[in-house]
XYZ file of C-alpha atoms in Angstrom:
608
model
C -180.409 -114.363 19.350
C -182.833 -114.066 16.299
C -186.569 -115.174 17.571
C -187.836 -118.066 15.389
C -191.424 -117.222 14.711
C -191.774 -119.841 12.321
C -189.532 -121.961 9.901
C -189.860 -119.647 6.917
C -189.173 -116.935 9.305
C -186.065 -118.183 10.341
C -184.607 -119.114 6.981
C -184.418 -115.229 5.985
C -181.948 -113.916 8.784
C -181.959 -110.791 9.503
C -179.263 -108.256 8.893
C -177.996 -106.293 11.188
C -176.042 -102.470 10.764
C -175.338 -101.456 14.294
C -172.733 -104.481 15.317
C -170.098 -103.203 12.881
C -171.404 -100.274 11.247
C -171.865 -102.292 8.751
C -174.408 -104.277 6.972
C -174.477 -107.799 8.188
C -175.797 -111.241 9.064
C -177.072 -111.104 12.769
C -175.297 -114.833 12.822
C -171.864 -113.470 11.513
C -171.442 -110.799 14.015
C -169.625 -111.503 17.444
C -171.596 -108.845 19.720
C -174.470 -109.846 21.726
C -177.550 -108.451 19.573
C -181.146 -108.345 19.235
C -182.888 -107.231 15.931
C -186.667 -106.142 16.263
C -188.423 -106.357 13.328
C -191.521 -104.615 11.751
C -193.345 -108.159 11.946
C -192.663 -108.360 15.509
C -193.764 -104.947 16.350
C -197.097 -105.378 14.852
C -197.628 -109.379 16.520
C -196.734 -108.426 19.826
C -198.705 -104.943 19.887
C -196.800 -103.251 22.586
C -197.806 -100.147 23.546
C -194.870 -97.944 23.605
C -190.748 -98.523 22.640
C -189.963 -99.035 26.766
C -192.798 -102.125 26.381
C -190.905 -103.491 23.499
C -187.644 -103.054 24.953
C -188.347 -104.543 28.647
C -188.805 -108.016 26.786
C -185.200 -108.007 25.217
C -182.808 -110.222 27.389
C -180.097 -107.896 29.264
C -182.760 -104.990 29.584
C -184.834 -103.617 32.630
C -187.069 -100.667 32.226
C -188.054 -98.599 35.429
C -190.925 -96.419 35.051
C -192.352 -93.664 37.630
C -195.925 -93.944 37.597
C -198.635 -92.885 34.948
C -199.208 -95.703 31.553
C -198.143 -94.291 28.332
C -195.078 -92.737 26.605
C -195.301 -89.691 28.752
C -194.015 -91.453 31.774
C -190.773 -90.511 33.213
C -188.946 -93.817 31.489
C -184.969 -95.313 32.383
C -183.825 -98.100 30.631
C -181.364 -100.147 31.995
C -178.818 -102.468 29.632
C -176.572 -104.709 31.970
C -176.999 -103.340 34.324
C -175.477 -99.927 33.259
C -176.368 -96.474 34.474
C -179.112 -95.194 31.899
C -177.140 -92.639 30.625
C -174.533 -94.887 29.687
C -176.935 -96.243 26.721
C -175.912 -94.739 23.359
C -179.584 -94.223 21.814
C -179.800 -93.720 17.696
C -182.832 -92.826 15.638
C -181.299 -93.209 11.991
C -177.912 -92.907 13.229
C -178.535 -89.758 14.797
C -177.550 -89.364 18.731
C -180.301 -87.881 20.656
C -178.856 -87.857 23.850
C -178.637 -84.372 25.287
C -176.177 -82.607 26.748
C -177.430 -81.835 29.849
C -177.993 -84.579 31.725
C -177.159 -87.622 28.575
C -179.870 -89.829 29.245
C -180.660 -90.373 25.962
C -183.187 -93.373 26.880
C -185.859 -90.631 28.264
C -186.252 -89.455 25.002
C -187.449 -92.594 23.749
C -190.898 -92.287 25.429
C -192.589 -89.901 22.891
C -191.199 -91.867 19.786
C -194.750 -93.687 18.365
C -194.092 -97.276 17.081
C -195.959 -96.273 14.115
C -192.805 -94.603 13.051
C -190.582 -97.197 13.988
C -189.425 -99.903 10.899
C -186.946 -102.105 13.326
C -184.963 -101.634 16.455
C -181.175 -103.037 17.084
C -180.053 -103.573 20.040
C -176.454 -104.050 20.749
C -175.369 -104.749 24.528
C -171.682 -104.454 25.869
C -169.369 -101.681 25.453
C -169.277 -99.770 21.948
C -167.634 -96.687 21.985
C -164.918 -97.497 19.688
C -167.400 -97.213 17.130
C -169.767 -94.806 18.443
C -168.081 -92.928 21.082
C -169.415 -91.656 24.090
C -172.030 -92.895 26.482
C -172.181 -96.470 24.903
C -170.741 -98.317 28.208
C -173.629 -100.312 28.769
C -174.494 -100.894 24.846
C -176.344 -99.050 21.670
C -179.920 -98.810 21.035
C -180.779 -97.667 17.568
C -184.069 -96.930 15.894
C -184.619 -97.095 12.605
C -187.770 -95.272 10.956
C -189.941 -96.382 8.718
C -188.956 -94.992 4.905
C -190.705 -94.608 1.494
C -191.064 -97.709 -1.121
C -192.060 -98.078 -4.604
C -195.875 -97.983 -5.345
C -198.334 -95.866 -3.648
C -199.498 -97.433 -0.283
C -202.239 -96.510 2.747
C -201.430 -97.732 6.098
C -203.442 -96.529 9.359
C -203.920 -97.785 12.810
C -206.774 -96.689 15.622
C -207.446 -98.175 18.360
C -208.479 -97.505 22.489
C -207.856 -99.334 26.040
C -207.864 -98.830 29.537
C -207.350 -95.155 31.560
C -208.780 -93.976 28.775
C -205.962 -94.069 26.356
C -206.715 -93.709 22.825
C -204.363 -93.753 19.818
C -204.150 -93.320 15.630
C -201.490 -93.270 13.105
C -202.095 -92.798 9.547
C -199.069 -92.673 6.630
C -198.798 -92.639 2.992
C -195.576 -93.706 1.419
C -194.890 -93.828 -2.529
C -192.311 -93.781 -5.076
C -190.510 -95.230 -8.076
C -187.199 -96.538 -9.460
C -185.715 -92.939 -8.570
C -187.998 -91.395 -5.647
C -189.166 -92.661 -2.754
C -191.562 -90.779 -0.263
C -193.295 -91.589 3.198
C -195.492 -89.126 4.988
C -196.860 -90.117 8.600
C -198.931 -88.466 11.434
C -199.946 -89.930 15.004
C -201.971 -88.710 17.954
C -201.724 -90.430 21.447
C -203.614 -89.587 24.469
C -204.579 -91.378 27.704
C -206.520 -89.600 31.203
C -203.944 -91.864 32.757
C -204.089 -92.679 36.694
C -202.609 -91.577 39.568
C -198.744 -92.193 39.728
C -198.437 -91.533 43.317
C -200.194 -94.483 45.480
C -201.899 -92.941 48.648
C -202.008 -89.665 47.168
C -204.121 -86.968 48.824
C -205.612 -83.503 47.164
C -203.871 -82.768 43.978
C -201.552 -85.869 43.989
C -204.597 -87.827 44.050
C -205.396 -86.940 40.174
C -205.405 -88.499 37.128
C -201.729 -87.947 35.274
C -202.333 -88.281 32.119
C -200.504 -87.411 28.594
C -200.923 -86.373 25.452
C -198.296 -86.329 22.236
C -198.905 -85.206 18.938
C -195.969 -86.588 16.233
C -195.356 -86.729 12.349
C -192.443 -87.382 10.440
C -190.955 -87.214 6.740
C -188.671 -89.022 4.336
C -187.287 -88.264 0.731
C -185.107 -90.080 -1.351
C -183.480 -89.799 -4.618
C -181.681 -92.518 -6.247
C -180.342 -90.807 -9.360
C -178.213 -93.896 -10.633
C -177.607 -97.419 -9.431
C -175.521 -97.175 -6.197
C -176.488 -93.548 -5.556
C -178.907 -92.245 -3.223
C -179.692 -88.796 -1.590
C -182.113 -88.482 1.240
C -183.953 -86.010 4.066
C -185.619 -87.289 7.248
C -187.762 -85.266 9.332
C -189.532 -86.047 12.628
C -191.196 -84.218 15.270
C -193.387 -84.853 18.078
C -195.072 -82.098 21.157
C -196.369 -83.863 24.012
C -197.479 -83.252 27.616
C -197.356 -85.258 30.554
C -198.424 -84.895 34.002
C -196.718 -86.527 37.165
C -197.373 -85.828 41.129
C -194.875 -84.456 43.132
C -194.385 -87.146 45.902
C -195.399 -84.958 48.436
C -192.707 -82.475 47.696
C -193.911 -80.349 49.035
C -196.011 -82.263 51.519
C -199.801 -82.557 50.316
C -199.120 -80.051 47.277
C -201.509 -78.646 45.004
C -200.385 -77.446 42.279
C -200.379 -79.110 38.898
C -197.616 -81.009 38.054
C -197.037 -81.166 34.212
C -194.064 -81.228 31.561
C -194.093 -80.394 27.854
C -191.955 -82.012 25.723
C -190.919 -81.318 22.103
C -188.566 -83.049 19.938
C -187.526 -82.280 16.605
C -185.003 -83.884 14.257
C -183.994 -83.721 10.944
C -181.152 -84.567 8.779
C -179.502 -85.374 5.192
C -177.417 -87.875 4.136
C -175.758 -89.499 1.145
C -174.921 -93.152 0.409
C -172.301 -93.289 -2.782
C -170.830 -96.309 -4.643
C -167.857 -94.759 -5.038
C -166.366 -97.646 -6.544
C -166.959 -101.612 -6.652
C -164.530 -101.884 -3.630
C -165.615 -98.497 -1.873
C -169.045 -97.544 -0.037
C -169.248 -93.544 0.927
C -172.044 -92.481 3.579
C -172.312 -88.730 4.561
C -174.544 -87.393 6.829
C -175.668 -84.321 8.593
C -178.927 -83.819 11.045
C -179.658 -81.570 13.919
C -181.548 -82.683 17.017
C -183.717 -80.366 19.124
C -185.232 -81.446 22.635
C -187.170 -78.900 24.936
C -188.945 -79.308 28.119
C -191.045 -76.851 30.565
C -191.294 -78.601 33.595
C -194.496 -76.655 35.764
C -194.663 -76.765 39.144
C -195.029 -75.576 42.708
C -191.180 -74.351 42.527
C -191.541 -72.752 39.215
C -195.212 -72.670 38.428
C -194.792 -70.358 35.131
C -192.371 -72.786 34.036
C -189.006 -74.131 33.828
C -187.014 -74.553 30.547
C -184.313 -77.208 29.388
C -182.906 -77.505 25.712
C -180.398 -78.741 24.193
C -179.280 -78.826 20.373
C -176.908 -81.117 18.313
C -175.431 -80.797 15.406
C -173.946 -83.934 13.984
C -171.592 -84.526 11.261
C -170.405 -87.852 10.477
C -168.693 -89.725 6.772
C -168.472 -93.355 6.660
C -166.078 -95.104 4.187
C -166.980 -98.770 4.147
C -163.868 -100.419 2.146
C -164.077 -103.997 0.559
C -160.650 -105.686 1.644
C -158.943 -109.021 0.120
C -160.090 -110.544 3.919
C -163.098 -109.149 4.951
C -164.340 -105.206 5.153
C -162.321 -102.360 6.486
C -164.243 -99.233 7.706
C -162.834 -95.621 8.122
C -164.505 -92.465 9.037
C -165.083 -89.230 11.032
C -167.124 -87.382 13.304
C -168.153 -83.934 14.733
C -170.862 -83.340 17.287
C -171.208 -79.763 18.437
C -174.041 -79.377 21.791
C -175.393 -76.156 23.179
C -177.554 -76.516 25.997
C -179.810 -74.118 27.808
C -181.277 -75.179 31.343
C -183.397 -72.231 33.060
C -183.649 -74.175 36.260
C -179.809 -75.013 36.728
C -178.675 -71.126 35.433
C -177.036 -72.820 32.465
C -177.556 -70.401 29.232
C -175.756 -70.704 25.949
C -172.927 -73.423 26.766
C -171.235 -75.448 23.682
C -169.310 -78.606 23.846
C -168.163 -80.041 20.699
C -166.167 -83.076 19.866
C -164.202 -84.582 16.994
C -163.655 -88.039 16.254
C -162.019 -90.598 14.189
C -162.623 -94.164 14.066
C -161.550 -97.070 11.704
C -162.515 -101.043 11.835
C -162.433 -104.233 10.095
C -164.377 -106.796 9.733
C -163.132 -110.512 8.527
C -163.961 -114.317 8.260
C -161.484 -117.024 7.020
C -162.754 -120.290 7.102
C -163.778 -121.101 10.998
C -162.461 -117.778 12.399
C -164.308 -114.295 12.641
C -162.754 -111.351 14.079
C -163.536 -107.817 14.419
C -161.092 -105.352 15.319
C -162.592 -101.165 15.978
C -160.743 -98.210 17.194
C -161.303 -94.520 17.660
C -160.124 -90.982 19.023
C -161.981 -88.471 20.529
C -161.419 -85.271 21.146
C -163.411 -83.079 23.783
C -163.794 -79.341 24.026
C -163.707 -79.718 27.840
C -161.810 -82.660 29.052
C -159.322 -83.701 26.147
C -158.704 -86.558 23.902
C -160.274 -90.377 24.938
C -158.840 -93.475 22.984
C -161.265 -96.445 22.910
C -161.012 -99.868 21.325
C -162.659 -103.434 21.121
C -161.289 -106.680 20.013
C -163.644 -109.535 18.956
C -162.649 -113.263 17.826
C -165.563 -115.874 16.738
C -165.099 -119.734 15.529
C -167.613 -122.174 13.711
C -166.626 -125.396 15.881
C -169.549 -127.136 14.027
C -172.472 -126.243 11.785
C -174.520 -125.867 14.872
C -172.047 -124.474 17.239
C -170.286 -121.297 17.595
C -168.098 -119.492 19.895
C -167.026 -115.977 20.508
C -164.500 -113.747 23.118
C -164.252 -109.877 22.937
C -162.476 -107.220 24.614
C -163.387 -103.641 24.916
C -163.101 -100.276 26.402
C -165.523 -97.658 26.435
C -166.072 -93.955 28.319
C -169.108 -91.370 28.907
C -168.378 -87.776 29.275
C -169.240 -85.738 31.802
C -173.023 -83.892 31.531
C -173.161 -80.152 31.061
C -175.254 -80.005 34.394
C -172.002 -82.016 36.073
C -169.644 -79.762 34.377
C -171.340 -76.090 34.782
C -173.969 -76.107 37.256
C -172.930 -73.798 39.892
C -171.460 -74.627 42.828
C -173.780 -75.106 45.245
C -175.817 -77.654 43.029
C -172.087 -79.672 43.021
C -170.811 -78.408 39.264
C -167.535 -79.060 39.012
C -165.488 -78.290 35.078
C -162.480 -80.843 36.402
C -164.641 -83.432 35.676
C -163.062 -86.648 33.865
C -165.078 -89.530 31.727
C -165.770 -92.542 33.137
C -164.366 -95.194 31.730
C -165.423 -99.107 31.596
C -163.242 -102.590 30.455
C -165.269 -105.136 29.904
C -164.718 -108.552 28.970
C -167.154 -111.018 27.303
C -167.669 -115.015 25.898
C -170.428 -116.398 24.306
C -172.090 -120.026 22.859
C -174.180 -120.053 20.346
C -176.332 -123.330 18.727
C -178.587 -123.360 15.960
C -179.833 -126.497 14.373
C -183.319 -126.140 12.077
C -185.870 -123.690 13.394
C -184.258 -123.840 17.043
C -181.431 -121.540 18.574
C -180.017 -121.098 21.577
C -176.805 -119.191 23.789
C -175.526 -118.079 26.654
C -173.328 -115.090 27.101
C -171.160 -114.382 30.543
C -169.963 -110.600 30.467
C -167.603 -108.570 33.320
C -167.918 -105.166 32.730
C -165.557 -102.904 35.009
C -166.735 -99.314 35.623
C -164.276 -96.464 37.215
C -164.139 -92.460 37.270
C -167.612 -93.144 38.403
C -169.287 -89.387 38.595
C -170.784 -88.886 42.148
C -171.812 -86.134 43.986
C -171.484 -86.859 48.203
C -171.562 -85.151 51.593
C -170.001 -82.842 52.632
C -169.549 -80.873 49.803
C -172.088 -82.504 47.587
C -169.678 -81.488 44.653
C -169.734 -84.049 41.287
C -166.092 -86.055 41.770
C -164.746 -88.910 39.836
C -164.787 -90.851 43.047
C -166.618 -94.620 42.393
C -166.568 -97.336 40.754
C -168.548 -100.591 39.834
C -168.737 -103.763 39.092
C -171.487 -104.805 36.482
C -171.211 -109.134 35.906
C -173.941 -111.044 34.329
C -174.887 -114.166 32.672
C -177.853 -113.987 29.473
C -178.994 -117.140 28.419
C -181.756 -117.029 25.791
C -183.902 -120.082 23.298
C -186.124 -119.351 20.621
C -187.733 -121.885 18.230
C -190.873 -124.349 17.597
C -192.025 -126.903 19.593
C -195.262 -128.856 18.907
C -196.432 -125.911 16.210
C -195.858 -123.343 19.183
C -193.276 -120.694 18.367
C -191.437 -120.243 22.212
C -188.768 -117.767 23.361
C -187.417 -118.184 26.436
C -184.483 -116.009 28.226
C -182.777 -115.555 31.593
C -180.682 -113.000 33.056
C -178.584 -112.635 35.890
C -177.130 -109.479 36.359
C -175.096 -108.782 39.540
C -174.713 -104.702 39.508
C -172.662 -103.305 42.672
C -170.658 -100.596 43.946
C -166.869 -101.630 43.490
C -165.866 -100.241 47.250
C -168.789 -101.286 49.403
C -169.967 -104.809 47.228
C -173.842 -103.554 47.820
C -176.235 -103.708 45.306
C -176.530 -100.763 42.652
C -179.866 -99.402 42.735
C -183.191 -100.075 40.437
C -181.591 -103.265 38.928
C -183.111 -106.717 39.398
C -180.288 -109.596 39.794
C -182.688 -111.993 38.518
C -185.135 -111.450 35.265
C -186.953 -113.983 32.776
C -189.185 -114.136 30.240
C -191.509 -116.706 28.181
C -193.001 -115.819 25.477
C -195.271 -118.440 23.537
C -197.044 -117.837 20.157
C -198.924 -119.507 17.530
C -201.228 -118.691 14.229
C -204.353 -121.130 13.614
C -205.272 -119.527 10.007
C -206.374 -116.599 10.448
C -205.414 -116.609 14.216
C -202.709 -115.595 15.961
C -202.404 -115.706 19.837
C -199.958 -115.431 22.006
C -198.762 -115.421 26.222
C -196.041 -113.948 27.461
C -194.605 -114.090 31.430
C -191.915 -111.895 32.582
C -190.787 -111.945 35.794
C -188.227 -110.182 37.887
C -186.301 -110.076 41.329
C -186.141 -107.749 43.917
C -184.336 -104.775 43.691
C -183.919 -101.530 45.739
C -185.165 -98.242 44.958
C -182.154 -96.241 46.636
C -177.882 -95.988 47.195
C -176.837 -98.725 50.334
C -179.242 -101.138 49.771
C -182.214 -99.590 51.206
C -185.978 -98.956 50.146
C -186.158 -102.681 48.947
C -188.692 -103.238 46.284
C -189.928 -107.040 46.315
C -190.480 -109.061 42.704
C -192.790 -110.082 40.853
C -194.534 -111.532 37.982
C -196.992 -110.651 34.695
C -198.765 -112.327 32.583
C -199.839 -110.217 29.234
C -201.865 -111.835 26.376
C -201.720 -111.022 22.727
C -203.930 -111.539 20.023
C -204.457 -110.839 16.372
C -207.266 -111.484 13.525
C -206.693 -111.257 10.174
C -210.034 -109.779 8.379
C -208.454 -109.955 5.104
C -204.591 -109.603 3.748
C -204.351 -105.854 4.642
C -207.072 -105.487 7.870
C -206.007 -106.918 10.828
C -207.971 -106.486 14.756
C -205.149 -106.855 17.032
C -205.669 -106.960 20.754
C -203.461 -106.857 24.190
C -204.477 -107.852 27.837
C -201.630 -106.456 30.370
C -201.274 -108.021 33.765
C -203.921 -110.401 33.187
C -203.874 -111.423 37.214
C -203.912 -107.836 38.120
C -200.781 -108.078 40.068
C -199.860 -105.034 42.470
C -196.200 -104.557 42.067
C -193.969 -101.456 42.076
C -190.575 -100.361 40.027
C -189.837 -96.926 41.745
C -190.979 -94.722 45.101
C -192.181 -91.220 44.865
C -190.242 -90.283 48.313
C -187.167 -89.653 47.369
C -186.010 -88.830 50.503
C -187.505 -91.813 52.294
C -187.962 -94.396 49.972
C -190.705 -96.144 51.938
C -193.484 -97.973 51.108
C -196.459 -95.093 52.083
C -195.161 -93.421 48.790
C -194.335 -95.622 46.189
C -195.253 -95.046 42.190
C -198.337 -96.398 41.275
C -198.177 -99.298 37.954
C -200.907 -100.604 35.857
C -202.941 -102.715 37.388
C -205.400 -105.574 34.880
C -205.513 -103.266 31.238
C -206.249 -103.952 27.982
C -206.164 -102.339 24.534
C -207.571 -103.136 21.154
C -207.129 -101.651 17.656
C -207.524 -101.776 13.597
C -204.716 -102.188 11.743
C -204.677 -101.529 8.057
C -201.305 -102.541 6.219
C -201.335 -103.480 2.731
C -198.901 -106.427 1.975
């Protein structure tokens, strides 16, 4: 559902690419999606990409400990395991191979960088393959424009965190250029409550990031482009008292490096091609008591893919191919030089005629290790009125097996048998829109099998389980008394197919009320989001209770291109908790330690 800031805001509707592949109207498509503007990135302030994402409907966000991007971060979309979240920057998968949870990468990308964020929940992997079970995040960077334009931001806040982000972009009818740099750093707090000796510390982080885009647009419909990004950062976490009242200095270093070119060709009136190639780099040294000199993961992928968007008598038909080659390296798991690869086809279409929508996606993969996979997703949509809408969809989707599943040796459960798992899911949805209001409600059953587990007694990964994710998303956004509100509801019941428990880390019950408005050169806003209990391990055990925060926004607008923009976090200094540090326990004596009553301000210069 597309928030409706104000009036003038909602007459421009956004567009939307992930949905379809495909450029289009967030209104036409028949997924459930979010888009995340610029606009809204800048009003609300958030701190970091998991921030921004915790307040979409059909999202929870589990952190362990510690306040800024360096945190250990999963993001859960209805209710599905975290690696079963495709996660795009600029179309580019940056999930690893070894263990695929692409969403941990996420925590070191600066929102300086970031233009817009779409978020697509249900199954997609007959357009995007793998790992998109639970839905597709993709990020979208910020790019060069014509005319030469200064933007910067600084600002500080509690635990000492301090932050700046500077970038230049330029260009003309024919070039366009964007150079940015960023620095984040925070002394953090301790992420272990009741810590003793080392534990006890401050765990802070640190990340360093910059990125660069070309274009060249030699001709109308013609454009040639390179994107670069990288970012080094360091975080430091406590070890739960693994070993018991350690003292050694927990820390990981991160670096993440991406680059890619790409093509965009008007073949002909009827015919759109898009060809792109980009690598993907992600290290870490993890330094601790077990390996205090350091432990190294990486993994590298190499990514291929041609788009054909076709304009049909009815509608758009899409065709295209893919190859992603991985090699991963883990030091700690014995895993050197291992390559996966996989080749895809997929093909689409898109229609309307009169009332009716459909959309109608297929692909094939093909796996180095475990074969061939077939997905595909069948959506239908109808206009009953001007201000209602329906919409039904089908669709099957699969993730493959990690490297660390697949080669790890056998004592640490590998096991190169291994099979995908594979999800049907089933969805209907209600949309109404009249004026600047708009509201729906979606119901989703999302059937999970091949399930990758590893269990006593021989602890070796099996395709043994299977679950049962069901949910209901209701969501309103629109103006009421000169207050822009949004207002959505989830109810996500997550379990384990054989025993009916409770999956664990997701909330059955989460809401959130946001409630803005701009007095001239004001804007202020509140925003509650609360969420249910949930437990912290397998079986229904280490509950966590619920709970409820209260942030505050605001924003002052100096002139048309100087802005101060502030944020007040858990304004009733709740005590709450999202994850334990005992992972062999799970009680309360060691649980992860959240941010208590925080706030941050800044200067933001943006020339409109």
């Amino acid at each position: 559902v597309l928030p409706a800031q104000a009036q003038e805001i909602v007459a421009v509707e956004d567009v939307v690419v992930t949905a379809t592949r495909q450029e289009a109207r967030v209104s036409e498509v028949l997924t459930d999606v979010t888009v995340i503007d610029r606009q809204e990135i800048e009003r609300h302030g958030a701190g970091t990409v998991a921030e921004l994402l915790v307040r979409q409907p059909g999202i929870q966000v589990i952190t362990s400990g510690n306040s800024g991007p360096g945190t250990a971060t999963s993001i859960f979309v209805r209710g599905a395991n975290p690696n079963q979240t495709k996660v795009l920057v600029d179309g580019l998968p940056i999930s690893g191979a070894l263990d695929q949870d692409a969403t941990k990468a996420l925590v070191n990308l600066p929102l300086g960088n970031v233009e817009r964020i779409e978020i697509v929940r249900g199954p997609a992997s007959s357009l995007y393959g793998a790992d998109a079970i639970g839905g597709v995040i993709q990020i979208f960077t910020r790019q060069g424009s014509p005319g030469l334009k200064l933007d910067g931001f600084a600002g500080f806040g509690s635990y000492g965190t301090r932050k700046a982000h500077a970038g230049v972009s330029g260009g003309d009818e024919r070039w366009r250029l964007r150079l940015e740099v960023s620095h984040e750093d925070s002394d953090g707090f301790s992420s272990q409550a009741n810590a003793t000796r080392r534990d006890a510390d401050k765990d802070g982080y640190s990340n360093d990031a910059g990125a660069l885009s070309l274009s060249f647009l030699p001709a109308a419909g013609h454009e040639l482009g390179l994107i670069y990004r990288r970012s080094e950062g360091r975080s430091h976490y406590d070890s739960g008292n693994v070993p018991a009242n350690g003292s050694f200095d927990n820390r990981a270093d991160t670096r993440s490096e991406q680059w890619q070119l790409f093509t965009r060709n008007q073949i002909a009136d009827i015919w759109l091609s898009k060809l792109q190639y980009g690598q993907t780099r992600e290290k870490q040294t993890d330094y601790n008591v077990w390996t205090p000199a350091g432990s190294q993961g990486e993994t590298e992928n190499r990514f291929l893919s041609w788009q054909n968007d076709i304009t049909l008598p009815l509608g758009t038909g899409l065709l295209g191919m893919e190859r992603l080659e991985q090699e991963v390296y883990s030091q700690g798991a014995g895993i050197e030089g291992k390559e996966l690869s996989n080749n895809a086809l997929f093909a689409g279409w898109v229609g309307r005629w009169n009332a009716h929508r459909w959309q109608v996606s297929g692909r094939y993969d093909d796996h180095s290790e475990f074969g061939s996979k077939s997905t595909g997703t069948v959506a239908y949509g109808y206009q009953l009125t001007d201000q209602w809408r329906v919409r039904a969809s089908y669709g099957t989707a699969f993730k493959a097996p990690s490297a660390f599943q697949l080669y790890a040796p056998a004592f640490w459960g590998g096991n190169p048998l291994l099979k995908p798992e594979e999800a049907r899911s089933r969805e209907l949805g209600v949309v109404w829109e009249s004026g600047v209001h708009s509201a729906s409600a979606t119901y989703y059953l999302n059937r999970v099998r091949n399930l990758i587990v590893s269990a006593p007694p021989t602890w070796l990964f099996e395709n043994v389980a299977k679950a049962r994710l069901e949910g209901v998303t209701l969501a309103y956004a629109g103006r009421l008394g000169g207050w822009d509100v949004r207002a959505t509801y989830d109810w996500l019941d997550a379990t384990d197919d054989d025993t009916g428990l409770q999956l664990q880390r997701r909330a059955r019950n989460k809401a959130l009320v946001t409630v803005d408005r701009t007095w001239g050169p004001w804007h202020a806003g509140i925003e509650v989001l609360a969420e249910g209990s949930r437990y912290d391990a397998k079986n229904e055990t280490g509950k966590m209770g619920g709970y409820g925060l209260v942030n505050l926004t605001a924003r002052y607008a100096v002139n048309d291109s100087v802005s101060v923009e502030g944020r007040i976090n858990n304004l009733f200094d709740r005590d709450y908790e999202l994850s334990r540090a005992d992972w062999l326990n799970h009680t309360n004596a060691n649980t992860y330690n959240t941010p208590g009553l925080n706030g941050f301000i800044g200067v933001r210069y943006t020339p409109r």
